[in-house]
Short mmCIF file of C-alpha atoms in Angstrom, two decimals:
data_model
loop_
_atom_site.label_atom_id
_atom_site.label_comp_id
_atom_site.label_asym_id
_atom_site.label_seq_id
_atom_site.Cartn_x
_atom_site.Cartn_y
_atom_site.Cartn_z
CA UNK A 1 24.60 109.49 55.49
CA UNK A 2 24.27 111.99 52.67
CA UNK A 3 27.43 110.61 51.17
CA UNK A 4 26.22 107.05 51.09
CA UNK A 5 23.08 108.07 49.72
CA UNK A 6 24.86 109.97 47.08
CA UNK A 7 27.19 106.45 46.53
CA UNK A 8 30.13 108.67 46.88
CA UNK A 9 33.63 107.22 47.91
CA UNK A 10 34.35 106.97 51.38
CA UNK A 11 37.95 106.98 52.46
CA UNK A 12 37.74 105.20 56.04
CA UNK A 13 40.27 105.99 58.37
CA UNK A 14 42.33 103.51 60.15
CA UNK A 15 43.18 103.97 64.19
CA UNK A 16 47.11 104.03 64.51
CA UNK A 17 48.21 102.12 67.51
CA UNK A 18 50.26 105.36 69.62
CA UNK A 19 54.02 103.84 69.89
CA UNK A 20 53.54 104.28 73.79
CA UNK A 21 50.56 101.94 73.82
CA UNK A 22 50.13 99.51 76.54
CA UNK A 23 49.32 96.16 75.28
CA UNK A 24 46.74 94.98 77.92
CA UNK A 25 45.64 91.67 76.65
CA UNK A 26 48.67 90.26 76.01
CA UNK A 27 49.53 86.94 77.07
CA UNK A 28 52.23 86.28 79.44
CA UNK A 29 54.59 84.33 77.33
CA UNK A 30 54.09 86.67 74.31
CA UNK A 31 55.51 89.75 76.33
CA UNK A 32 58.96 91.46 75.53
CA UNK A 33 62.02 91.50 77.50
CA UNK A 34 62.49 95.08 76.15
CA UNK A 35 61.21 98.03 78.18
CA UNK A 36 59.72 100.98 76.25
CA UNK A 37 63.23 103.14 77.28
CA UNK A 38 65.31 100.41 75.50
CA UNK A 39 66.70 99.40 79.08
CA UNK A 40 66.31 95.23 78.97
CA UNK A 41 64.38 93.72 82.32
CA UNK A 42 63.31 90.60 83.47
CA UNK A 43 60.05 89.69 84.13
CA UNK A 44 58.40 89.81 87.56
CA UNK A 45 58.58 86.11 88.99
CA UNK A 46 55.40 83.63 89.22
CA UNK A 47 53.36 82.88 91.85
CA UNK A 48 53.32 79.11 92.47
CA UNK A 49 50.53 77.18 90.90
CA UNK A 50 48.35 75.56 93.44
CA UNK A 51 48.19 71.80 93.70
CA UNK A 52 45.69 68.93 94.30
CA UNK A 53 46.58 69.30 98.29
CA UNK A 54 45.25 73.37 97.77
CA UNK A 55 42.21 72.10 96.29
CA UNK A 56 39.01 72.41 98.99
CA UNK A 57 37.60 68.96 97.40
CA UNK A 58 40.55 67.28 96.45
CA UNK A 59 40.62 63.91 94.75
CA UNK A 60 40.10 60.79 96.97
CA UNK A 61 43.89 59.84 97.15
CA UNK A 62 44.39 63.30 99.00
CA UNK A 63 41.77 63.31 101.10
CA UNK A 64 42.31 63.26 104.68
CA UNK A 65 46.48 63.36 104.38
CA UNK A 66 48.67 64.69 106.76
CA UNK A 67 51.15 67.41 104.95
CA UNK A 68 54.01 67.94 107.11
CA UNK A 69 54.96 72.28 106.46
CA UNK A 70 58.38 73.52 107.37
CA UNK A 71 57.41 77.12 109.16
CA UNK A 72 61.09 78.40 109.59
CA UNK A 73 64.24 76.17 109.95
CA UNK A 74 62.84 74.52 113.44
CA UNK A 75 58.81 74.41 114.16
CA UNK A 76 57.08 71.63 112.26
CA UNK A 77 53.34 71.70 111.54
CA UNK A 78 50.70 69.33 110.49
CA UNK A 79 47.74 69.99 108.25
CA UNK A 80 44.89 67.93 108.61
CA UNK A 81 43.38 68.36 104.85
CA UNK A 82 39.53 67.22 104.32
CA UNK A 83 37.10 67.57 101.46
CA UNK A 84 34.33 70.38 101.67
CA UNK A 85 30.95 70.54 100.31
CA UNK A 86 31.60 73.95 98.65
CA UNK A 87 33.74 76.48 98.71
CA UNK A 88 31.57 79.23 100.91
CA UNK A 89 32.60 76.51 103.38
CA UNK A 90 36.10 76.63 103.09
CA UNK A 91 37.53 79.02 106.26
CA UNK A 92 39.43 81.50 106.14
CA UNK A 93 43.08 81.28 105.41
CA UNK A 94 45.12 82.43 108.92
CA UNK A 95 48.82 83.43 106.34
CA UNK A 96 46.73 85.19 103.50
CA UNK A 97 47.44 88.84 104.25
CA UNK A 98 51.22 87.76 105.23
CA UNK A 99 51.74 85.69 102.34
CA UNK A 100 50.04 88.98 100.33
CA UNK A 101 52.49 91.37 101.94
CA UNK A 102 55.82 89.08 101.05
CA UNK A 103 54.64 88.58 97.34
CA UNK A 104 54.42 92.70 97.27
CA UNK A 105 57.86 93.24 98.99
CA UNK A 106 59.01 90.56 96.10
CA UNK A 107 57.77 92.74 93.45
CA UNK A 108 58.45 95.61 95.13
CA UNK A 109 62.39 95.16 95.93
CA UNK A 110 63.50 92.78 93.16
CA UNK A 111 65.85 94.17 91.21
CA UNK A 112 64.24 93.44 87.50
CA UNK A 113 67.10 94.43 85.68
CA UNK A 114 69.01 92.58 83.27
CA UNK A 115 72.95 93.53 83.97
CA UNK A 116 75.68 92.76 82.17
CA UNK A 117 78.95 91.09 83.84
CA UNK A 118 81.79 92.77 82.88
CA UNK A 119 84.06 90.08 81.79
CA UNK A 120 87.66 91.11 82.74
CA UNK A 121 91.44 90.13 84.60
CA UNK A 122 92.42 92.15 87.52
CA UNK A 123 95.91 92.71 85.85
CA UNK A 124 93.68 94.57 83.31
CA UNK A 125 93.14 97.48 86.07
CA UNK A 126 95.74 96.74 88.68
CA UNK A 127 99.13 98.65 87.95
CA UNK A 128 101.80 96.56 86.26
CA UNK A 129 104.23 96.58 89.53
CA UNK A 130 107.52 94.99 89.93
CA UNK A 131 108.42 91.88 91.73
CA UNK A 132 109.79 92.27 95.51
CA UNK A 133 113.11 90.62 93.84
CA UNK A 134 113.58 92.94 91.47
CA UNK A 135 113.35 96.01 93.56
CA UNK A 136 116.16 94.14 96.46
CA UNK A 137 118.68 95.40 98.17
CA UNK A 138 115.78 96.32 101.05
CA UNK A 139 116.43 95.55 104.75
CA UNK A 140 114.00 92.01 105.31
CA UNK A 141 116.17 90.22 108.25
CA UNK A 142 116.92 91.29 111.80
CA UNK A 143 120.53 91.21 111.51
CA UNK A 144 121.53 92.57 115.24
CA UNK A 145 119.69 93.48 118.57
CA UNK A 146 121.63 96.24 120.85
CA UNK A 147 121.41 95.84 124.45
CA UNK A 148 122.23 97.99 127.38
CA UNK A 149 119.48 100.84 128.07
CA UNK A 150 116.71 100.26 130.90
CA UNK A 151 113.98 102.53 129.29
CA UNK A 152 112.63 102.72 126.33
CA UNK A 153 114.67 104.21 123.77
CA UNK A 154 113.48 107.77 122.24
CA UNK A 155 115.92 108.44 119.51
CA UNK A 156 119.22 106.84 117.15
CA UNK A 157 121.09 108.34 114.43
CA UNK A 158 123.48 106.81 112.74
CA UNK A 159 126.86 108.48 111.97
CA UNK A 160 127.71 108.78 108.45
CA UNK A 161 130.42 106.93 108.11
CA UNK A 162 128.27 103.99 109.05
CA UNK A 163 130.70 102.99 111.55
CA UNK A 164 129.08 104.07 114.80
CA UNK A 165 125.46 104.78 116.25
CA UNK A 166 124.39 107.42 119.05
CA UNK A 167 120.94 106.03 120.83
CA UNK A 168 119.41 108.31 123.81
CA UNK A 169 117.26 106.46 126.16
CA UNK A 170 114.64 107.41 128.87
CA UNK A 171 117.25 106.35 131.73
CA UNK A 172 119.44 110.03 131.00
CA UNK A 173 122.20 107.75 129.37
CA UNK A 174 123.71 108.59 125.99
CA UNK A 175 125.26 105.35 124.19
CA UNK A 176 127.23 105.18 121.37
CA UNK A 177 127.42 101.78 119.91
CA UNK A 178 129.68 99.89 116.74
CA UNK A 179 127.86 99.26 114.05
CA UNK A 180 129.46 95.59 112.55
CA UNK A 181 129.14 94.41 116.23
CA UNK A 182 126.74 95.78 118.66
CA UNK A 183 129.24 96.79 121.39
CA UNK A 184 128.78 100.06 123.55
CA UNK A 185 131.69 101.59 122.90
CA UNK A 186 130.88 104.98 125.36
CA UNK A 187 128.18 106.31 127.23
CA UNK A 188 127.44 109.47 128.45
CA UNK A 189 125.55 110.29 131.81
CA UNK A 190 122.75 113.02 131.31
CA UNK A 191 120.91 115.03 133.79
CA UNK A 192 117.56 114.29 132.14
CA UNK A 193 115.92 111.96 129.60
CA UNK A 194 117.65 112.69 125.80
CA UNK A 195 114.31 113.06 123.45
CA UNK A 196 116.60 112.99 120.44
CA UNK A 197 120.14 113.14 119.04
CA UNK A 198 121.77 113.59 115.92
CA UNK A 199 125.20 113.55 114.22
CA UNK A 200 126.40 116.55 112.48
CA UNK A 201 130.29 116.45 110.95
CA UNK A 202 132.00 120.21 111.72
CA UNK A 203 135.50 120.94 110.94
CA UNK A 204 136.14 117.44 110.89
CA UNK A 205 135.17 116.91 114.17
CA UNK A 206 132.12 113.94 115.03
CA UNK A 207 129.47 116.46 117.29
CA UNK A 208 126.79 114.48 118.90
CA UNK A 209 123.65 117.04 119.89
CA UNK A 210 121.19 115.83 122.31
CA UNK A 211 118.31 117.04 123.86
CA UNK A 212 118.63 117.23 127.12
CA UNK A 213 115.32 119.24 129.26
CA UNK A 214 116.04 122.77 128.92
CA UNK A 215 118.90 122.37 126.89
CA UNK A 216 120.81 121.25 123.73
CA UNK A 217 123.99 119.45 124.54
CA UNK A 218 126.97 119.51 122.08
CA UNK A 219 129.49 116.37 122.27
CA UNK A 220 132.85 115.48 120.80
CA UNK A 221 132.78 111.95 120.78
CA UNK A 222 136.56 111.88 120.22
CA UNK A 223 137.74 113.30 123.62
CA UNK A 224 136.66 112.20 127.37
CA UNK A 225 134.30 114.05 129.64
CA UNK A 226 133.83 113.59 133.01
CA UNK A 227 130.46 113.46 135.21
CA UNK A 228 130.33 116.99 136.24
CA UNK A 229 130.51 118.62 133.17
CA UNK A 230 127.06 117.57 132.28
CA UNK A 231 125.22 118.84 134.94
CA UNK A 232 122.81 121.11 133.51
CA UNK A 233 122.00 124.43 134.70
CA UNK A 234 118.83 126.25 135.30
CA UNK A 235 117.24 127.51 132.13
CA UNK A 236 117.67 131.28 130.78
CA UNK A 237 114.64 134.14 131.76
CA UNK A 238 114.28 135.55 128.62
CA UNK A 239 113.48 134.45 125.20
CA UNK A 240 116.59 134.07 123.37
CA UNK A 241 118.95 131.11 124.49
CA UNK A 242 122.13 131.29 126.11
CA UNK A 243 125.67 129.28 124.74
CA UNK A 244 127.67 128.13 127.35
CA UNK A 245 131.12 126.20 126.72
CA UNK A 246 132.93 123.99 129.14
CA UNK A 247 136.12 121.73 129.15
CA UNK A 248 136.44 119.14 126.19
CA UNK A 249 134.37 120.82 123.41
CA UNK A 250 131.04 121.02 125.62
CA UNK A 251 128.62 123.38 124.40
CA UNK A 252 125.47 123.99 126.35
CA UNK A 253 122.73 125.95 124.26
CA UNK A 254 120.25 126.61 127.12
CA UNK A 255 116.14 127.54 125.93
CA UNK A 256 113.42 128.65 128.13
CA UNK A 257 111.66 125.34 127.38
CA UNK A 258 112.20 121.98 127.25
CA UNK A 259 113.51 121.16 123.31
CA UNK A 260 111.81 118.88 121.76
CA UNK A 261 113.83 118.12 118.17
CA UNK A 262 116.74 119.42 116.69
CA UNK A 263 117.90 119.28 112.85
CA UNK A 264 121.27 119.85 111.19
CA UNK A 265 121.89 121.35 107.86
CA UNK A 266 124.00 119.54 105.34
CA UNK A 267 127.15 121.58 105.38
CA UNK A 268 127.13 121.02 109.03
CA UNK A 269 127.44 124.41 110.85
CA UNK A 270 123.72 125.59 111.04
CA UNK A 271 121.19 123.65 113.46
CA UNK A 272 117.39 124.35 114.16
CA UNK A 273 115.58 123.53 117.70
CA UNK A 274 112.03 123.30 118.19
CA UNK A 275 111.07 124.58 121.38
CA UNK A 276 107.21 124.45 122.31
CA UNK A 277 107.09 127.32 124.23
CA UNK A 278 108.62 131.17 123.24
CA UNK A 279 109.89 131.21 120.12
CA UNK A 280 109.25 128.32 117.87
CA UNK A 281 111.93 127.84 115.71
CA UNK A 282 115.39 128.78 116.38
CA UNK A 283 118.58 128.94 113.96
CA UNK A 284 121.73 128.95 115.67
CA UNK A 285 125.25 128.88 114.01
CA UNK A 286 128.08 126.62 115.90
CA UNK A 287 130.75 128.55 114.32
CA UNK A 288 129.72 131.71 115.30
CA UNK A 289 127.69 130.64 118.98
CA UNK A 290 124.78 133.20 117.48
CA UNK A 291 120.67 132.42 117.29
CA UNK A 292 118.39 133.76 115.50
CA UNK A 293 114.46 133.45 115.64
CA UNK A 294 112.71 132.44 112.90
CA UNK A 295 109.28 133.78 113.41
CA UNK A 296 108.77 136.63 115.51
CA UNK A 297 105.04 135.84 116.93
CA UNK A 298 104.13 131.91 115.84
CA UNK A 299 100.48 131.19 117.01
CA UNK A 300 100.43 127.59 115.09
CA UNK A 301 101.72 125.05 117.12
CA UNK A 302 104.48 123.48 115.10
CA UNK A 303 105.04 119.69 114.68
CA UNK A 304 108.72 118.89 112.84
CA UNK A 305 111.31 121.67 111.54
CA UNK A 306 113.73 120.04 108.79
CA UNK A 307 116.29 121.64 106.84
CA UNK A 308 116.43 121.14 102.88
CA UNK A 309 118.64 119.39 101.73
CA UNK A 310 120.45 121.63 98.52
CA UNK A 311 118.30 124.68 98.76
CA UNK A 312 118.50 127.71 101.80
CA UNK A 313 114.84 126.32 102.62
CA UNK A 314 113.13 125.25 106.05
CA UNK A 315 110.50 122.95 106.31
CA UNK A 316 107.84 123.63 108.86
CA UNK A 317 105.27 121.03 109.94
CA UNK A 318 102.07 122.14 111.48
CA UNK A 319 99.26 120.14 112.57
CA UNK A 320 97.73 119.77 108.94
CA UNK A 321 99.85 121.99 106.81
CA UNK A 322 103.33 121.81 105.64
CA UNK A 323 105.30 124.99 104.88
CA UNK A 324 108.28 125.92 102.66
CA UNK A 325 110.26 129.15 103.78
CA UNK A 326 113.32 130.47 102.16
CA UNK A 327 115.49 131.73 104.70
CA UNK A 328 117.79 133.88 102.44
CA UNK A 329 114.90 135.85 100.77
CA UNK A 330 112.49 135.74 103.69
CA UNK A 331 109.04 134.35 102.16
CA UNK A 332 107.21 131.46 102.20
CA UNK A 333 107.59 129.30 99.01
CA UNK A 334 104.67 127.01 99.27
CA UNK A 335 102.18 125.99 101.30
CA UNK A 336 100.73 122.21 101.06
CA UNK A 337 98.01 120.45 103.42
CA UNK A 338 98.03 116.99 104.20
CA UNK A 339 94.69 116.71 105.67
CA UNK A 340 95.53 114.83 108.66
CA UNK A 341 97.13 115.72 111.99
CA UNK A 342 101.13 115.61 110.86
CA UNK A 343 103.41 113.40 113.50
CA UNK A 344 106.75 113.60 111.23
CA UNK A 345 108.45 114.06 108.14
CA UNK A 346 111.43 113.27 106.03
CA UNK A 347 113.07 115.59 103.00
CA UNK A 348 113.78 113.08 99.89
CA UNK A 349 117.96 113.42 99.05
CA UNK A 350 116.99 114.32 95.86
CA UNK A 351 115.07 118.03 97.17
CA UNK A 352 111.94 117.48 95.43
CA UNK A 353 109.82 115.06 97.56
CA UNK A 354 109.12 114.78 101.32
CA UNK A 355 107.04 112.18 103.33
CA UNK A 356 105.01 113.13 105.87
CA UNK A 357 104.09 110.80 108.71
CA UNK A 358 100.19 111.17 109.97
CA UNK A 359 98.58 109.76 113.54
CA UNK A 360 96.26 107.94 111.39
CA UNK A 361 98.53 105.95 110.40
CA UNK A 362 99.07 107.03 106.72
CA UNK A 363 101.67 108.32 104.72
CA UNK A 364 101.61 111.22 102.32
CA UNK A 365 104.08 111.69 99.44
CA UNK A 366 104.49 115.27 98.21
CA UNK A 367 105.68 116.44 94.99
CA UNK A 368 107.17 120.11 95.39
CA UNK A 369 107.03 120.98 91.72
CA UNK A 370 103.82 120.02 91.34
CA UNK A 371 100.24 119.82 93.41
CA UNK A 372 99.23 121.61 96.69
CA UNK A 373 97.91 118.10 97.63
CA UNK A 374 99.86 115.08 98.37
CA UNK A 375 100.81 112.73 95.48
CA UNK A 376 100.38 109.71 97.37
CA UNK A 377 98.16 108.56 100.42
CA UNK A 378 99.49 105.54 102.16
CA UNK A 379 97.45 103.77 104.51
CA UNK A 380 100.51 101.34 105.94
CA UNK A 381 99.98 101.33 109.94
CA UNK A 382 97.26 100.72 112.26
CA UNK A 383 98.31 103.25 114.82
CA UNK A 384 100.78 106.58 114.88
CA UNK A 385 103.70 107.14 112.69
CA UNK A 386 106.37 107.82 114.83
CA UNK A 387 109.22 108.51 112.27
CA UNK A 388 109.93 108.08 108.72
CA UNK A 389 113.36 108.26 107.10
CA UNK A 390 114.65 107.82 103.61
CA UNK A 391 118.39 106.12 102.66
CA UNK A 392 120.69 108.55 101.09
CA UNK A 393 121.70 105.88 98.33
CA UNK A 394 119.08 103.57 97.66
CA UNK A 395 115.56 104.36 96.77
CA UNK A 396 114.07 102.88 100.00
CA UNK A 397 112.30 105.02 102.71
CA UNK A 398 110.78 103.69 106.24
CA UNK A 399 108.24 104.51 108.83
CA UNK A 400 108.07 103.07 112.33
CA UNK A 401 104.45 103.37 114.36
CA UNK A 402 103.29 102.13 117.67
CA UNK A 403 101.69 99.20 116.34
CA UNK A 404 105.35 97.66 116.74
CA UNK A 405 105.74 97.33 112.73
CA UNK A 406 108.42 99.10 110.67
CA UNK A 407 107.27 99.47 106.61
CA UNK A 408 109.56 99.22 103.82
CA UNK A 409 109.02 101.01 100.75
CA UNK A 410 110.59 101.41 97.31
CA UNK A 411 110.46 104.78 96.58
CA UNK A 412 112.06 105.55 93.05
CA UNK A 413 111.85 109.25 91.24
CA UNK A 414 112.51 109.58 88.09
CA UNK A 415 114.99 112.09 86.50
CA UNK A 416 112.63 112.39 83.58
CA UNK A 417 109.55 115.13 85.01
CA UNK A 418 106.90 113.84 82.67
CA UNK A 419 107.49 110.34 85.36
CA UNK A 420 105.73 109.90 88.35
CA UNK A 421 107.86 108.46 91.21
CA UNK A 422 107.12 104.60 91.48
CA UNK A 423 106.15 104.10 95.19
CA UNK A 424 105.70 100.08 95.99
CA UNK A 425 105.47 98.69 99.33
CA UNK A 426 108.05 95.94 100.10
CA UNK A 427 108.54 95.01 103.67
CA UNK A 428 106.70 95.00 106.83
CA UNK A 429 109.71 93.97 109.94
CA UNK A 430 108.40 93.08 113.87
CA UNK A 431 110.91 92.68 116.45
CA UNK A 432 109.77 94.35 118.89
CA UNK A 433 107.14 94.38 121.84
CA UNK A 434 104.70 96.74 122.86
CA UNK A 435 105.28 98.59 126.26
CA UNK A 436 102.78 100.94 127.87
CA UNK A 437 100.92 101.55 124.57
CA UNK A 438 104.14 102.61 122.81
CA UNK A 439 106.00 100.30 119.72
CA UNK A 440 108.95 101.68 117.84
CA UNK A 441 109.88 105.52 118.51
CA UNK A 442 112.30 106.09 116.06
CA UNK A 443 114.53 105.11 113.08
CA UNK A 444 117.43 105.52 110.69
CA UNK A 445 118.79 104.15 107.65
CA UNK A 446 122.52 103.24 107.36
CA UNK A 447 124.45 106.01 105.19
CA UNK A 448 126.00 102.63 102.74
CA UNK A 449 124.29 99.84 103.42
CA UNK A 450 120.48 98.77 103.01
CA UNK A 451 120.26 98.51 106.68
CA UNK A 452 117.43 99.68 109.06
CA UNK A 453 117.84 101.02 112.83
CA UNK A 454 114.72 100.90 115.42
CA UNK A 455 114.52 102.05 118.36
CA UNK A 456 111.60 100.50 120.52
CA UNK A 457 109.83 101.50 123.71
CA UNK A 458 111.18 97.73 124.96
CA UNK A 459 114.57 99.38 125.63
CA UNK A 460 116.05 97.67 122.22
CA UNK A 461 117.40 98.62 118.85
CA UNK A 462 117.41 96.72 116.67
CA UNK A 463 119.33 96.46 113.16
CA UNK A 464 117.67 95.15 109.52
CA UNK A 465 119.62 94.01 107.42
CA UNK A 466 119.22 92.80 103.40
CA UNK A 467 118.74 88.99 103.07
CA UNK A 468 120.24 86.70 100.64
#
């Protein structure tokens, strides 16, 4: 007041808007689409404007009108509407708070966000995979269906010539079949059920083993044996097995447990048992008729023992992990987990890649060179994996589950390191039938040719071959 009085310059100040401000009074259709954090939104959706039939003194045209309302998609409901004298005596509406509480929930769960479609192809972010043609020969055709056991069949291996195939059946009879034509050529009567056989080539002689209860049977195929000579005998007391030879190159190897698998090393002379019971994992040499333990004390229980293909290495398979021993130096090379309960597992030819078989029905590709974890999770079968096997020529590998289906995969690795291998599934085969919650048991690739070998629990194998 002294200031005006004086007629002195007054510099008024002007009120700055803050930059947070909420504009109030704004009208509805004036409002931005832009949110104060810069994120876009949509507005909150209208209620619907009432009509002359909401009116409580509607025009004369609506007065006393039936309105049919839909309540739901069946119960149908008429309104009587009449003009009132006011609106203090218009009653109550019944719907009010309901109809409230919906328009909340609308407000309240509506997303109000304005996205963005990401405008893209699916080749874009799916792998750039080759065609099924250009990744043939693969086995896509049954080609043959063997005949002759009256169980279900455990275990085949095929020789590696390619000419002839050993199968062991739950009936305790050991058949050796011809490959081009699916004749028995000889069988063999066992004492017990043979849980699995395989070839092995020694001093040029073609050794069947089988697992036979208590004991591992060794077989020449090339000379005769008669009935009594494979009688079995009863198992040893202590811990370390017992070699017994008979007439025409029969060698017993008798455990203090039933053996469950047996493995052969490439050159042919060494083989590994697994025996649940005692101790695990047994070497023995058929040149020399010695054993030797592998683990003194062996707490794990241990799922598949393999031999490595080029390197003095075993493979042990526990229930989740998967060991790497070197048997010259003594000391475990690596240790890798698969993170599911292990069923089987196959060495790649090359020595750097094995495939383990799960009872979840997945696959896991390992990488020895690399990662602790596996490479590659497949999830290919419904039920257990049974058995997996890769061909020693082309880059195909197999597994066989109880769900009755055998998958085919391409399985190429690189020579270059910097390359991952280039895993593609290719084939899924059914031949056979389900019996007493069991599929296909086992299989085997033909040493040559891009053919497959099942065996099922319907007492069939069954050969896949490549199709034109």
């Amino acid at each position: 007041m002294r200031g005006l009085r004086r007629k002195a310059s007054i510099q008024l100040l002007e009120n700055s808007p803050a930059d947070n401000q909420k504009l109030i009074w704004i009208e509805e259709q004036n409002r931005t689409s832009e949110r104060n954090d810069g994120r876009a939104c949509l507005p909150a959706p209208k209620v619907k404007l009432p009509t002359n039939i909401d009116s409580y003194n509607p025009p004369p045209e609506y007065d006393c009108a039936e309105v049919v309302k839909s309540i739901g998609h069946s119960v149908v409901q008429k309104i009587d509407l009449g003009s009132q004298v006011a609106l203090r005596a218009v009653p109550s509406y019944s719907d009010f708070v309901t109809e409230r509480f919906q328009r909340c929930l609308d407000l309240y769960l509506c997303p109000r966000v304005l996205r963005t479609r990401l405008n893209f192809q699916q080749s874009d972010i799916l792998p750039s995979l080759p065609t099924t043609k250009e990744l043939k020969p693969f086995p896509s055709l049954q080609s043959l269906t063997f005949f002759g056991h009256s169980d279900k069949v455990l275990s085949v291996a095929v020789h590696i010539s390619g000419q002839w195939l050993i199968s062991g059946s739950a009936d305790s009879i050991l058949r050796m079949w011809e490959v081009s034509t699916g004749r028995c050529i000889r069988s063999w009567q066992l004492a017990e059920s043979a849980s699995c056989v395989a070839w092995s080539s020694h001093d040029g002689k073609n050794i069947v083993s089988v697992c036979v209860g208590c004991s591992l049977v060794l077989l020449n195929t090339q000379k005769e044996c008669s009935r009594d000579n494979m009688i079995l005998n009863e198992r040893v007391s202590n811990d370390m097995p017992s070699w017994e030879e008979r007439k025409n190159d029969i060698v017993f190897v008798h455990h203090i447990a039933p053996v469950e698998r047996v493995s052969w090393h490439h050159k042919g002379d060494y083989f590994a048992t697994l025996v649940p019971k005692g101790n695990n994992i047994l070497v023995h040499s058929l040149s020399r008729r010695t054993t030797r333990p592998v683990f003194q004390q062996q707490n794990v229980p241990i799922q598949r023992a393999v031999f490595h293909v080029s390197r003095p290495w075993l493979i042990v398979s526990t229930r989740s992990k998967v060991y790497l021993y070197d048997l010259h130096r003594q000391f475990l090379v690596k240790k890798m987990s698969s993170g599911s309960s292990i069923s089987c597992i196959a060495t790649h030819f090359g020595g750097d890649n094995i495939i383990v078989g799960c009872s979840n029905g997945r696959l896991a590709w390992f990488d020895m060179d690399f990662s602790d974890t596996p490479y590659r999770v497949l999830a290919s079968h419904h039920s257990t994996v049974k058995s997996v096997a890769f061909h020693r020529r082309y880059p195909l590998f197999a597994s066989v589950s109880d769900d009755t289906t055998a998958q085919i995969f391409y399985g190429l690795v690189y020579s270059e390191i910097e390359k991952n291998a280039l895993i593609v599934p290719v084939k899924v085969l059914r031949s056979h039938a389900l019996k007493d919650c069991e599929g296909i048991l086992d299989c085997d690739f033909h040493p040559a040719q891009p053919w497959l070998f099942t065996a099922g629990a319907d007492c069939t194998i069954v050969c896949f071959c490549d199709g034109v």
